[in-house]
Amino acid sequence: MKDFTKDNYLADFDFVVKAIKEQHPNPFRFITEKEFDKKVKELRHTLEQKPILENFVLCNPVALIRDAHSSIEMDDIIYEDYIKVSHFFPIATSVYDNRVFVNQYTLDIPMGAEIIKVNNVSIADLLNKIPNKVDGGVEASSNKNFSNYASLIFPEAKEFIIEYKETVEATPKTITLKAVNFNDYEYHAQKSVLPLSTVAFSKGIYGYPLNDDTYILKITTFSVSETYAYYILNNVFQDIKDKNIKKLVVDIRDNGGGLLSNIPLFYSFISPEKSFKNIYKYATRVPKVNMKENLLDGNGKLANTADIISQDNFMSQRFDYNEEDQFYYGNSRLDDSYVENYPQDKNAFTGKVVLLSNNNTVSAAAYFAHLFQLNKRGDIVGQETRSCSDFTTAAWFLSYKLPNTESVLSLPRSEVFFNAIANKDRTCRGVLPNHTIKADDFQKGLQQAQDAEMNLALELLKK
C-alpha cells in the first residue's frame, strides 16, 4: 500500500478545513466558527500524534458541521490496496439506540447478543469515536457501521477481546476472536440476519401482499427515473386496488434519498386528498466556486477554467440574491418539474397507512416522511430520520481530490428548505416517529429473526 507521511495527512486535513469554510453553502449553521476551529485543532492534534490512514478517516473535520451530505470517500485504488493488507472485526453487527448487537449466524457468539466492550473499551466510548453523518441536532446511532469502524479504531489488532451478554439479565461473557481478512469480513456481512427484506435493495421499489387485507411497500431509493417510478407504482397500487387491500405499510428505512422531484409523485399514490402542497425551495450563501484547486469535473478529472465558468454560470442563472436575508434563492429555471399543488394519483390508496423510517432515512427520503407527517397521513414507526424534517443540503455537489491521499471530498452547493423561505435556526431535528421500539425489543426480534419495527407497524394497523 502507498505510504503517506505525516505532512501528507496534515496537508489534506487542512485542505478539507479550507474547503469547508470557503465552499460549503452554510458551514456554520450548527456550529460557530470559533467552536469549529477549536474542535479542528483537537482533531488535527490527534492525527499529528498518530498519522496513519485509519486515523485520517476517524479524524474527519466534515462531521463537525453536522451535514449528512458532506463526505470524504477514500480513493478506490488506495482502498483496494488498503483492504488487502488490513485486519477486520470478525463479527457483523447492528447498532440500535447506541447499543451494539451481533447481527449474524455464528458459532462464536449467540445471534443477537449485545456487545458491551471490545479490547476493554466500552461500546459508548467506541461509538463516540465514529464520525456521525447527521444533520443538525438529529440523534442517530443506527447509521454507524460499528464493525467497520472497530477495525479502524484498532488497526493493529490481530485479535479482538469481545465482552458480551446474551440477554439483558445475563452475566457478561468474554471471548477472544482472531481478526479476519476483508474477504471473510464481507462474507460475515452477507450472513447478517437483518434486514429481513433484501429484494427491494436491488429493485429500489418492491411491493407484495402480506395477507388478504395488508400490503407491504418497500422503497429503498428515490433515485429512479419518473417513468420507471410511475410504471412500478401504478402496477403496485393497481394490484392493491384489485385485491381490495385495506391496510398498507410503506417502509422507507435505509432509503438514501434521490430526486426531490420524485417525492410528490410517490406520495400522490397514498394521498387521501385530491391535491396536496408540495413546497420546497433551494437556497445558498455561496453561489460561486470560490475554491478552484483540485476541483473535479463530472468525469472525475481535474476541472479546467471552462468547467468552473460553466459551474458559475449555472448558479448565476438559477439563483437570485435576496437582500433581506442574504440568501441566494433558486428561481423558476432551477426545477422545471416543480408542481406546488400536486394532484392525487387516480390509483391512490386512501386506506390506513403506517410509515416505517430509521436513522438511515436521509435526504429526499426525509422529505417524503415530512410530507407524510405534515399531512397527518398516519402513524410513523421506527427512528428519527438522519436528515432534518424541514430542510437539508443536497442537489448539486462539488468534488475535490485531496492532493496527497487522493480521497474525494464532496460538498453540496445548496440547502433545500421544505417550505418557501430559508430556515435560519441553529438547530433542527429529523422527522420524529410517534411510535418506537426499545433496544431490548430490537434485540429480542433479532434473536428470533423477527423485524420488531415491522411487527409494531402491523399491530398498529389492526387497531
Tab-separated table of C-alpha atoms in Angstrom:
chain	number	residue	atom	x	y	z
A	1	MET	CA	0.000	0.000	0.000
A	2	LYS	CA	1.177	3.531	-0.755
A	3	ASP	CA	2.902	5.162	2.198
A	4	PHE	CA	1.819	8.619	3.293
A	5	THR	CA	3.826	10.887	5.552
A	6	LYS	CA	2.574	12.918	8.474
A	7	ASP	CA	2.867	16.024	6.313
A	8	ASN	CA	0.693	14.362	3.644
A	9	TYR	CA	-2.107	13.661	6.102
A	10	LEU	CA	-1.961	17.078	7.735
A	11	ALA	CA	-1.895	18.877	4.382
A	12	ASP	CA	-5.016	17.015	3.238
A	13	PHE	CA	-6.699	17.652	6.585
A	14	ASP	CA	-6.009	21.388	6.212
A	15	PHE	CA	-7.296	21.295	2.624
A	16	VAL	CA	-10.613	19.857	3.834
A	17	VAL	CA	-10.972	22.529	6.520
A	18	LYS	CA	-10.270	25.281	3.984
A	19	ALA	CA	-12.788	23.841	1.518
A	20	ILE	CA	-15.498	23.647	4.179
A	21	LYS	CA	-15.001	27.280	5.105
A	22	GLU	CA	-14.825	28.593	1.562
A	23	GLN	CA	-17.253	26.380	-0.353
A	24	HIS	CA	-19.927	24.803	1.833
A	25	PRO	CA	-23.259	26.643	1.330
A	26	ASN	CA	-23.702	27.335	5.059
A	27	PRO	CA	-20.938	25.692	7.147
A	28	PHE	CA	-21.627	27.413	10.455
A	29	ARG	CA	-25.359	26.865	10.742
A	30	PHE	CA	-24.991	24.278	13.529
A	31	ILE	CA	-21.593	25.186	14.932
A	32	THR	CA	-19.948	28.558	15.372
A	33	GLU	CA	-16.725	29.177	13.511
A	34	LYS	CA	-14.953	29.609	16.844
A	35	GLU	CA	-16.147	26.224	18.117
A	36	PHE	CA	-15.362	24.645	14.743
A	37	ASP	CA	-11.788	25.955	14.868
A	38	LYS	CA	-11.377	24.644	18.411
A	39	LYS	CA	-12.515	21.141	17.524
A	40	VAL	CA	-10.498	21.161	14.308
A	41	LYS	CA	-7.407	21.894	16.372
A	42	GLU	CA	-8.149	18.918	18.640
A	43	LEU	CA	-8.696	16.555	15.700
A	44	ARG	CA	-5.563	17.772	13.956
A	45	HIS	CA	-3.514	17.172	17.108
A	46	THR	CA	-4.844	13.602	17.331
A	47	LEU	CA	-3.906	12.985	13.705
A	48	GLU	CA	-0.490	14.563	14.241
A	49	GLN	CA	0.191	12.239	17.191
A	50	LYS	CA	-0.580	9.132	15.136
A	51	PRO	CA	-0.504	9.916	11.396
A	52	ILE	CA	-1.926	6.739	9.832
A	53	LEU	CA	-4.660	6.213	7.263
A	54	GLU	CA	-7.131	4.859	9.829
A	55	ASN	CA	-6.703	7.946	11.978
A	56	PHE	CA	-7.134	10.188	8.942
A	57	VAL	CA	-10.565	8.593	8.418
A	58	LEU	CA	-11.513	8.879	12.101
A	59	CYS	CA	-10.328	12.498	12.477
A	60	ASN	CA	-12.835	13.758	9.938
A	61	PRO	CA	-13.499	17.528	10.210
A	62	VAL	CA	-16.500	17.241	7.870
A	63	ALA	CA	-18.549	15.620	10.640
A	64	LEU	CA	-18.172	18.770	12.765
A	65	ILE	CA	-20.543	20.832	10.599
A	66	ARG	CA	-23.295	18.212	11.003
A	67	ASP	CA	-24.298	17.967	7.366
A	68	ALA	CA	-25.366	14.466	6.297
A	69	HIS	CA	-24.484	15.167	2.653
A	70	SER	CA	-20.878	16.314	3.034
A	71	SER	CA	-18.412	13.451	2.872
A	72	ILE	CA	-14.894	12.179	2.263
A	73	GLU	CA	-14.502	8.928	0.362
A	74	MET	CA	-11.236	7.017	0.037
A	75	ASP	CA	-9.815	6.669	-3.469
A	76	ASP	CA	-10.886	3.324	-4.997
A	77	ILE	CA	-7.377	2.143	-5.817
A	78	ILE	CA	-5.954	3.114	-2.434
A	79	TYR	CA	-8.930	1.454	-0.727
A	80	GLU	CA	-8.335	-1.694	-2.760
A	81	ASP	CA	-4.704	-1.759	-1.627
A	82	TYR	CA	-5.715	-0.997	1.968
A	83	ILE	CA	-8.187	-3.865	2.365
A	84	LYS	CA	-5.621	-6.382	1.077
A	85	VAL	CA	-3.224	-5.711	3.955
A	86	SER	CA	-5.624	-4.826	6.777
A	87	HIS	CA	-7.371	-6.801	9.510
A	88	PHE	CA	-11.068	-6.520	10.268
A	89	PHE	CA	-13.540	-7.033	13.101
A	90	PRO	CA	-14.754	-10.665	12.880
A	91	ILE	CA	-18.465	-10.199	13.651
A	92	ALA	CA	-21.256	-8.491	11.703
A	93	THR	CA	-23.152	-6.096	13.961
A	94	SER	CA	-26.123	-3.743	14.105
A	95	VAL	CA	-26.351	-0.586	16.203
A	96	TYR	CA	-29.668	0.360	17.784
A	97	ASP	CA	-30.150	3.197	20.252
A	98	ASN	CA	-26.400	3.364	20.967
A	99	ARG	CA	-26.183	-0.351	21.695
A	100	VAL	CA	-24.361	-2.898	19.535
A	101	PHE	CA	-25.760	-6.351	18.731
A	102	VAL	CA	-24.413	-9.402	16.899
A	103	ASN	CA	-26.200	-9.498	13.545
A	104	GLN	CA	-25.134	-12.800	12.029
A	105	TYR	CA	-25.375	-16.529	12.490
A	106	THR	CA	-22.092	-17.566	14.095
A	107	LEU	CA	-20.824	-20.382	16.324
A	108	ASP	CA	-18.705	-17.945	18.338
A	109	ILE	CA	-21.293	-15.602	19.889
A	110	PRO	CA	-25.071	-16.152	20.030
A	111	MET	CA	-27.047	-14.232	17.450
A	112	GLY	CA	-28.473	-11.035	18.907
A	113	ALA	CA	-26.070	-10.937	21.847
A	114	GLU	CA	-25.175	-7.427	22.990
A	115	ILE	CA	-21.511	-6.458	22.734
A	116	ILE	CA	-20.590	-4.266	25.701
A	117	LYS	CA	-16.803	-3.978	25.334
A	118	VAL	CA	-14.137	-4.552	22.697
A	119	ASN	CA	-10.497	-4.781	23.734
A	120	ASN	CA	-11.535	-3.496	27.170
A	121	VAL	CA	-13.038	-0.303	25.723
A	122	SER	CA	-16.738	0.345	26.347
A	123	ILE	CA	-19.188	0.458	23.460
A	124	ALA	CA	-20.150	4.024	24.412
A	125	ASP	CA	-16.538	5.186	24.041
A	126	LEU	CA	-16.115	3.333	20.752
A	127	LEU	CA	-19.328	4.733	19.256
A	128	ASN	CA	-18.225	8.237	20.240
A	129	LYS	CA	-15.081	7.789	18.146
A	130	ILE	CA	-17.128	7.199	15.000
A	131	PRO	CA	-17.782	10.382	12.979
A	132	ASN	CA	-21.553	10.810	12.739
A	133	LYS	CA	-23.013	11.893	9.396
A	134	VAL	CA	-26.205	13.611	10.542
A	135	ASP	CA	-27.953	16.932	10.016
A	136	GLY	CA	-28.065	19.450	12.853
A	137	GLY	CA	-29.379	18.143	16.157
A	138	VAL	CA	-30.513	14.776	14.807
A	139	GLU	CA	-29.884	11.977	17.294
A	140	ALA	CA	-28.837	8.852	15.413
A	141	SER	CA	-26.668	5.812	16.001
A	142	SER	CA	-28.105	3.032	13.828
A	143	ASN	CA	-26.380	4.582	10.822
A	144	LYS	CA	-22.962	3.782	12.324
A	145	ASN	CA	-21.144	0.781	10.838
A	146	PHE	CA	-19.627	-0.480	14.072
A	147	SER	CA	-17.790	-3.484	12.626
A	148	ASN	CA	-16.057	-1.326	10.032
A	149	TYR	CA	-15.041	1.391	12.473
A	150	ALA	CA	-13.927	-1.077	15.157
A	151	SER	CA	-11.437	-2.275	12.545
A	152	LEU	CA	-10.219	1.318	12.076
A	153	ILE	CA	-10.061	2.086	15.803
A	154	PHE	CA	-7.877	-0.990	16.423
A	155	PRO	CA	-5.813	-1.064	13.203
A	156	GLU	CA	-3.019	-3.237	14.570
A	157	ALA	CA	-5.216	-5.785	16.324
A	158	LYS	CA	-4.622	-9.390	15.315
A	159	GLU	CA	-7.385	-10.441	17.677
A	160	PHE	CA	-10.350	-8.882	19.432
A	161	ILE	CA	-11.360	-9.421	23.047
A	162	ILE	CA	-15.151	-9.183	22.965
A	163	GLU	CA	-17.269	-8.891	26.102
A	164	TYR	CA	-20.938	-9.622	25.510
A	165	LYS	CA	-24.258	-10.502	27.146
A	166	GLU	CA	-26.698	-12.967	25.608
A	167	THR	CA	-29.652	-11.152	27.185
A	168	VAL	CA	-30.151	-8.029	29.290
A	169	GLU	CA	-30.203	-10.061	32.518
A	170	ALA	CA	-27.371	-12.444	31.579
A	171	THR	CA	-23.913	-12.447	33.146
A	172	PRO	CA	-21.281	-10.950	30.793
A	173	LYS	CA	-19.035	-13.390	28.947
A	174	THR	CA	-15.736	-12.814	27.184
A	175	ILE	CA	-14.366	-14.399	24.040
A	176	THR	CA	-11.221	-13.723	22.039
A	177	LEU	CA	-11.601	-13.949	18.277
A	178	LYS	CA	-8.963	-13.557	15.598
A	179	ALA	CA	-9.214	-10.616	13.212
A	180	VAL	CA	-10.278	-11.581	9.690
A	181	ASN	CA	-9.275	-10.545	6.204
A	182	PHE	CA	-11.569	-8.459	4.035
A	183	ASN	CA	-12.967	-11.442	2.164
A	184	ASP	CA	-14.144	-13.060	5.403
A	185	TYR	CA	-15.366	-9.708	6.729
A	186	GLU	CA	-17.631	-9.316	3.687
A	187	TYR	CA	-18.752	-12.945	3.973
A	188	HIS	CA	-19.844	-12.332	7.565
A	189	ALA	CA	-21.802	-9.265	6.451
A	190	GLN	CA	-23.651	-11.412	3.901
A	191	LYS	CA	-24.734	-13.733	6.718
A	192	SER	CA	-26.444	-10.913	8.617
A	193	VAL	CA	-29.969	-11.517	9.927
A	194	LEU	CA	-31.371	-8.010	9.479
A	195	PRO	CA	-32.699	-6.549	7.300
A	196	LEU	CA	-35.041	-9.456	6.575
A	197	SER	CA	-36.294	-7.997	3.275
A	198	THR	CA	-33.459	-7.516	0.780
A	199	VAL	CA	-35.258	-7.755	-2.575
A	200	ALA	CA	-36.000	-4.026	-2.628
A	201	PHE	CA	-32.303	-3.145	-2.352
A	202	SER	CA	-31.765	-4.471	-5.871
A	203	LYS	CA	-35.088	-3.277	-7.285
A	204	GLY	CA	-35.477	0.059	-5.467
A	205	ILE	CA	-39.265	-0.369	-5.197
A	206	TYR	CA	-40.857	-3.645	-4.187
A	207	GLY	CA	-44.421	-4.341	-3.060
A	208	TYR	CA	-46.209	-7.525	-2.040
A	209	PRO	CA	-49.382	-8.604	-0.226
A	210	LEU	CA	-48.754	-9.837	3.308
A	211	ASN	CA	-52.258	-11.286	3.623
A	212	ASP	CA	-55.753	-10.661	2.301
A	213	ASP	CA	-56.050	-7.113	3.637
A	214	THR	CA	-52.467	-5.876	4.217
A	215	TYR	CA	-49.784	-4.847	1.731
A	216	ILE	CA	-46.084	-4.053	2.235
A	217	LEU	CA	-44.366	-1.460	0.032
A	218	LYS	CA	-40.604	-1.217	0.486
A	219	ILE	CA	-38.841	1.785	-1.106
A	220	THR	CA	-35.042	1.832	-0.793
A	221	THR	CA	-34.312	4.706	-3.157
A	222	PHE	CA	-35.995	7.679	-4.779
A	223	SER	CA	-33.162	7.889	-7.295
A	224	VAL	CA	-35.065	6.381	-10.207
A	225	SER	CA	-36.494	7.930	-13.327
A	226	GLU	CA	-40.010	9.313	-13.114
A	227	THR	CA	-41.047	6.980	-15.932
A	228	TYR	CA	-39.792	3.883	-14.111
A	229	ALA	CA	-41.207	5.026	-10.763
A	230	TYR	CA	-44.654	5.646	-12.209
A	231	TYR	CA	-44.705	2.321	-14.046
A	232	ILE	CA	-43.845	0.334	-10.901
A	233	LEU	CA	-46.050	2.349	-8.545
A	234	ASN	CA	-49.020	2.250	-10.900
A	235	ASN	CA	-48.743	-1.550	-11.093
A	236	VAL	CA	-48.373	-1.862	-7.298
A	237	PHE	CA	-51.357	0.319	-6.490
A	238	GLN	CA	-53.490	-1.252	-9.206
A	239	ASP	CA	-52.713	-4.586	-7.548
A	240	ILE	CA	-53.693	-3.094	-4.168
A	241	LYS	CA	-56.987	-1.900	-5.655
A	242	ASP	CA	-57.693	-5.230	-7.386
A	243	LYS	CA	-57.066	-7.154	-4.157
A	244	ASN	CA	-59.250	-4.775	-2.148
A	245	ILE	CA	-56.399	-4.133	0.291
A	246	LYS	CA	-57.408	-2.126	3.380
A	247	LYS	CA	-54.047	-1.579	5.129
A	248	LEU	CA	-50.601	-0.551	3.893
A	249	VAL	CA	-47.101	-0.350	5.373
A	250	VAL	CA	-44.727	1.956	3.490
A	251	ASP	CA	-41.158	1.110	4.514
A	252	ILE	CA	-38.501	3.761	3.752
A	253	ARG	CA	-35.915	2.534	6.244
A	254	ASP	CA	-32.371	2.614	4.845
A	255	ASN	CA	-33.525	4.854	1.992
A	256	GLY	CA	-30.651	7.126	0.980
A	257	GLY	CA	-32.859	9.593	-0.908
A	258	GLY	CA	-32.724	10.542	-4.563
A	259	LEU	CA	-34.594	13.013	-6.728
A	260	LEU	CA	-36.590	15.558	-4.753
A	261	SER	CA	-38.974	15.953	-7.686
A	262	ASN	CA	-39.907	12.260	-7.299
A	263	ILE	CA	-41.218	12.663	-3.754
A	264	PRO	CA	-44.623	14.182	-4.568
A	265	LEU	CA	-45.093	11.546	-7.257
A	266	PHE	CA	-44.610	8.757	-4.712
A	267	TYR	CA	-46.768	10.499	-2.124
A	268	SER	CA	-49.574	11.081	-4.654
A	269	PHE	CA	-50.262	7.329	-4.538
A	270	ILE	CA	-51.187	7.475	-0.837
A	271	SER	CA	-52.675	10.971	-0.648
A	272	PRO	CA	-56.275	10.884	0.655
A	273	GLU	CA	-56.849	14.418	-0.668
A	274	LYS	CA	-57.410	15.402	-4.289
A	275	SER	CA	-54.270	17.564	-4.118
A	276	PHE	CA	-51.585	18.404	-1.585
A	277	LYS	CA	-48.975	21.089	-1.047
A	278	ASN	CA	-45.515	20.281	-2.376
A	279	ILE	CA	-43.303	23.185	-1.330
A	280	TYR	CA	-39.521	23.211	-1.315
A	281	LYS	CA	-37.008	25.928	-2.027
A	282	TYR	CA	-33.288	25.855	-2.818
A	283	ALA	CA	-31.047	28.444	-1.168
A	284	THR	CA	-27.335	29.052	-0.720
A	285	ARG	CA	-24.942	31.634	0.630
A	286	VAL	CA	-22.131	30.575	-1.724
A	287	PRO	CA	-23.241	30.620	-5.382
A	288	LYS	CA	-19.738	30.763	-6.873
A	289	VAL	CA	-16.841	28.343	-6.988
A	290	ASN	CA	-14.519	30.044	-4.524
A	291	MET	CA	-12.063	27.179	-4.145
A	292	LYS	CA	-10.812	26.057	-7.507
A	293	GLU	CA	-7.720	23.957	-6.778
A	294	ASN	CA	-8.178	20.201	-7.119
A	295	LEU	CA	-11.821	20.612	-8.187
A	296	LEU	CA	-13.069	17.648	-10.232
A	297	ASP	CA	-15.311	17.726	-13.281
A	298	GLY	CA	-18.225	15.370	-13.836
A	299	ASN	CA	-15.896	12.636	-15.098
A	300	GLY	CA	-13.592	12.613	-12.086
A	301	LYS	CA	-10.814	14.568	-13.802
A	302	LEU	CA	-9.414	17.907	-12.672
A	303	ALA	CA	-11.717	20.732	-13.733
A	304	ASN	CA	-10.415	23.338	-16.156
A	305	THR	CA	-11.286	27.023	-16.438
A	306	ALA	CA	-14.203	26.339	-18.789
A	307	ASP	CA	-15.679	23.840	-16.310
A	308	ILE	CA	-15.536	26.386	-13.489
A	309	ILE	CA	-17.081	29.133	-15.642
A	310	SER	CA	-19.865	26.701	-16.548
A	311	GLN	CA	-20.476	25.925	-12.858
A	312	ASP	CA	-20.678	29.618	-12.003
A	313	ASN	CA	-22.961	30.365	-14.933
A	314	PHE	CA	-25.336	27.567	-13.931
A	315	MET	CA	-25.743	29.001	-10.432
A	316	SER	CA	-25.875	32.611	-11.598
A	317	GLN	CA	-28.746	31.881	-13.982
A	318	ARG	CA	-30.760	29.896	-11.452
A	319	PHE	CA	-30.205	31.662	-8.121
A	320	ASP	CA	-31.300	35.209	-7.262
A	321	TYR	CA	-29.980	37.247	-4.346
A	322	ASN	CA	-32.357	38.300	-1.580
A	323	GLU	CA	-31.002	41.312	0.321
A	324	GLU	CA	-33.356	40.829	3.263
A	325	ASP	CA	-31.894	37.536	4.487
A	326	GLN	CA	-28.723	37.417	2.331
A	327	PHE	CA	-29.567	34.069	0.761
A	328	TYR	CA	-29.475	33.269	-2.947
A	329	TYR	CA	-32.790	31.538	-3.794
A	330	GLY	CA	-33.423	29.160	-6.671
A	331	ASN	CA	-35.696	30.630	-9.343
A	332	SER	CA	-38.109	29.016	-11.797
A	333	ARG	CA	-35.293	27.936	-14.116
A	334	LEU	CA	-33.922	25.638	-11.454
A	335	ASP	CA	-36.611	22.966	-11.415
A	336	ASP	CA	-38.983	22.863	-14.365
A	337	SER	CA	-40.731	19.793	-12.911
A	338	TYR	CA	-41.801	21.640	-9.746
A	339	VAL	CA	-45.550	21.463	-9.038
A	340	GLU	CA	-46.748	23.185	-5.871
A	341	ASN	CA	-50.327	21.891	-5.827
A	342	TYR	CA	-49.706	18.257	-6.654
A	343	PRO	CA	-52.679	16.105	-7.729
A	344	GLN	CA	-53.633	12.806	-6.144
A	345	ASP	CA	-52.981	9.830	-8.447
A	346	LYS	CA	-56.007	8.083	-9.973
A	347	ASN	CA	-54.940	4.826	-8.284
A	348	ALA	CA	-54.264	6.441	-4.912
A	349	PHE	CA	-54.751	4.279	-1.829
A	350	THR	CA	-56.898	6.051	0.776
A	351	GLY	CA	-56.989	3.323	3.428
A	352	LYS	CA	-54.943	3.053	6.610
A	353	VAL	CA	-51.180	3.586	6.217
A	354	VAL	CA	-48.207	3.251	8.564
A	355	LEU	CA	-44.776	4.596	7.598
A	356	LEU	CA	-41.502	2.986	8.710
A	357	SER	CA	-38.369	5.174	8.931
A	358	ASN	CA	-34.990	4.919	10.657
A	359	ASN	CA	-31.633	6.629	11.160
A	360	ASN	CA	-30.703	5.730	7.579
A	361	THR	CA	-33.721	7.519	6.101
A	362	VAL	CA	-31.960	10.510	4.640
A	363	SER	CA	-32.154	13.375	2.143
A	364	ALA	CA	-35.179	13.201	-0.189
A	365	ALA	CA	-36.494	10.254	1.823
A	366	ALA	CA	-36.770	12.569	4.835
A	367	TYR	CA	-38.875	14.912	2.667
A	368	PHE	CA	-41.230	12.006	1.963
A	369	ALA	CA	-41.507	11.396	5.730
A	370	HIS	CA	-42.057	15.147	6.180
A	371	LEU	CA	-44.972	15.149	3.691
A	372	PHE	CA	-46.431	12.078	5.361
A	373	GLN	CA	-46.265	13.726	8.791
A	374	LEU	CA	-47.349	17.184	7.605
A	375	ASN	CA	-50.492	15.764	6.012
A	376	LYS	CA	-51.255	13.585	9.069
A	377	ARG	CA	-51.404	10.550	6.791
A	378	GLY	CA	-50.862	8.001	9.570
A	379	ASP	CA	-48.539	6.685	12.249
A	380	ILE	CA	-44.765	6.756	11.809
A	381	VAL	CA	-42.874	3.855	13.383
A	382	GLY	CA	-39.131	3.456	13.896
A	383	GLN	CA	-36.437	6.054	14.407
A	384	GLU	CA	-35.646	9.698	13.690
A	385	THR	CA	-34.593	10.414	10.116
A	386	ARG	CA	-30.935	11.352	9.637
A	387	SER	CA	-31.866	14.474	7.652
A	388	CYS	CA	-33.771	17.387	9.169
A	389	SER	CA	-37.543	17.447	8.981
A	390	ASP	CA	-37.739	20.912	7.420
A	391	PHE	CA	-34.560	21.206	5.355
A	392	THR	CA	-31.358	19.525	4.313
A	393	THR	CA	-28.456	20.028	1.913
A	394	ALA	CA	-28.491	18.300	-1.438
A	395	ALA	CA	-28.918	18.826	-5.158
A	396	TRP	CA	-25.599	19.618	-6.841
A	397	PHE	CA	-22.183	18.816	-5.449
A	398	LEU	CA	-18.621	19.992	-5.837
A	399	SER	CA	-16.000	17.275	-5.550
A	400	TYR	CA	-12.324	17.753	-4.755
A	401	LYS	CA	-9.494	15.243	-4.981
A	402	LEU	CA	-7.285	15.712	-1.922
A	403	PRO	CA	-3.725	16.398	-3.087
A	404	ASN	CA	-1.965	13.567	-1.206
A	405	THR	CA	-4.284	10.757	-0.103
A	406	GLU	CA	-6.365	11.252	-3.275
A	407	SER	CA	-9.551	10.860	-1.238
A	408	VAL	CA	-12.554	12.692	-2.679
A	409	LEU	CA	-14.272	15.439	-0.690
A	410	SER	CA	-17.883	16.152	-1.703
A	411	LEU	CA	-19.698	19.302	-0.625
A	412	PRO	CA	-23.292	20.237	-1.538
A	413	ARG	CA	-23.892	23.502	-3.349
A	414	SER	CA	-27.249	24.322	-1.833
A	415	GLU	CA	-29.562	23.906	1.100
A	416	VAL	CA	-33.124	22.751	0.433
A	417	PHE	CA	-35.969	24.080	2.572
A	418	PHE	CA	-39.236	22.181	2.780
A	419	ASN	CA	-41.184	25.447	2.753
A	420	ALA	CA	-40.975	28.779	0.939
A	421	ILE	CA	-38.302	30.558	2.997
A	422	ALA	CA	-34.849	29.809	4.342
A	423	ASN	CA	-34.720	28.401	7.852
A	424	LYS	CA	-32.222	30.341	9.968
A	425	ASP	CA	-32.425	28.135	13.068
A	426	ARG	CA	-29.151	26.953	14.519
A	427	THR	CA	-30.558	23.505	15.191
A	428	CYS	CA	-33.008	21.036	13.739
A	429	ARG	CA	-34.337	17.549	14.290
A	430	GLY	CA	-35.277	14.865	11.828
A	431	VAL	CA	-38.787	13.588	11.255
A	432	LEU	CA	-39.626	12.013	14.608
A	433	PRO	CA	-41.723	8.838	14.781
A	434	ASN	CA	-44.718	8.694	17.113
A	435	HIS	CA	-44.094	5.004	17.847
A	436	THR	CA	-40.719	3.453	18.633
A	437	ILE	CA	-39.384	0.196	19.975
A	438	LYS	CA	-36.865	-0.155	22.759
A	439	ALA	CA	-33.419	-1.578	22.130
A	440	ASP	CA	-34.400	-4.598	24.251
A	441	ASP	CA	-37.252	-5.303	21.826
A	442	PHE	CA	-34.905	-4.861	18.869
A	443	GLN	CA	-32.593	-7.435	20.462
A	444	LYS	CA	-35.413	-9.923	21.071
A	445	GLY	CA	-36.570	-9.513	17.487
A	446	LEU	CA	-33.057	-10.064	16.177
A	447	GLN	CA	-32.676	-13.226	18.278
A	448	GLN	CA	-35.911	-14.569	16.803
A	449	ALA	CA	-35.094	-13.390	13.263
A	450	GLN	CA	-38.038	-11.014	13.503
A	451	ASP	CA	-38.376	-7.386	12.404
A	452	ALA	CA	-39.654	-5.786	15.632
A	453	GLU	CA	-40.399	-2.425	13.986
A	454	MET	CA	-42.421	-4.047	11.210
A	455	ASN	CA	-44.296	-6.115	13.788
A	456	LEU	CA	-45.213	-2.929	15.667
A	457	ALA	CA	-46.411	-1.290	12.439
A	458	LEU	CA	-48.649	-4.285	11.710
A	459	GLU	CA	-50.050	-4.223	15.235
A	460	LEU	CA	-50.965	-0.542	14.832
A	461	LEU	CA	-52.809	-1.319	11.599
A	462	LYS	CA	-55.036	-3.762	13.498
A	463	LYS	CA	-56.319	-1.037	15.844
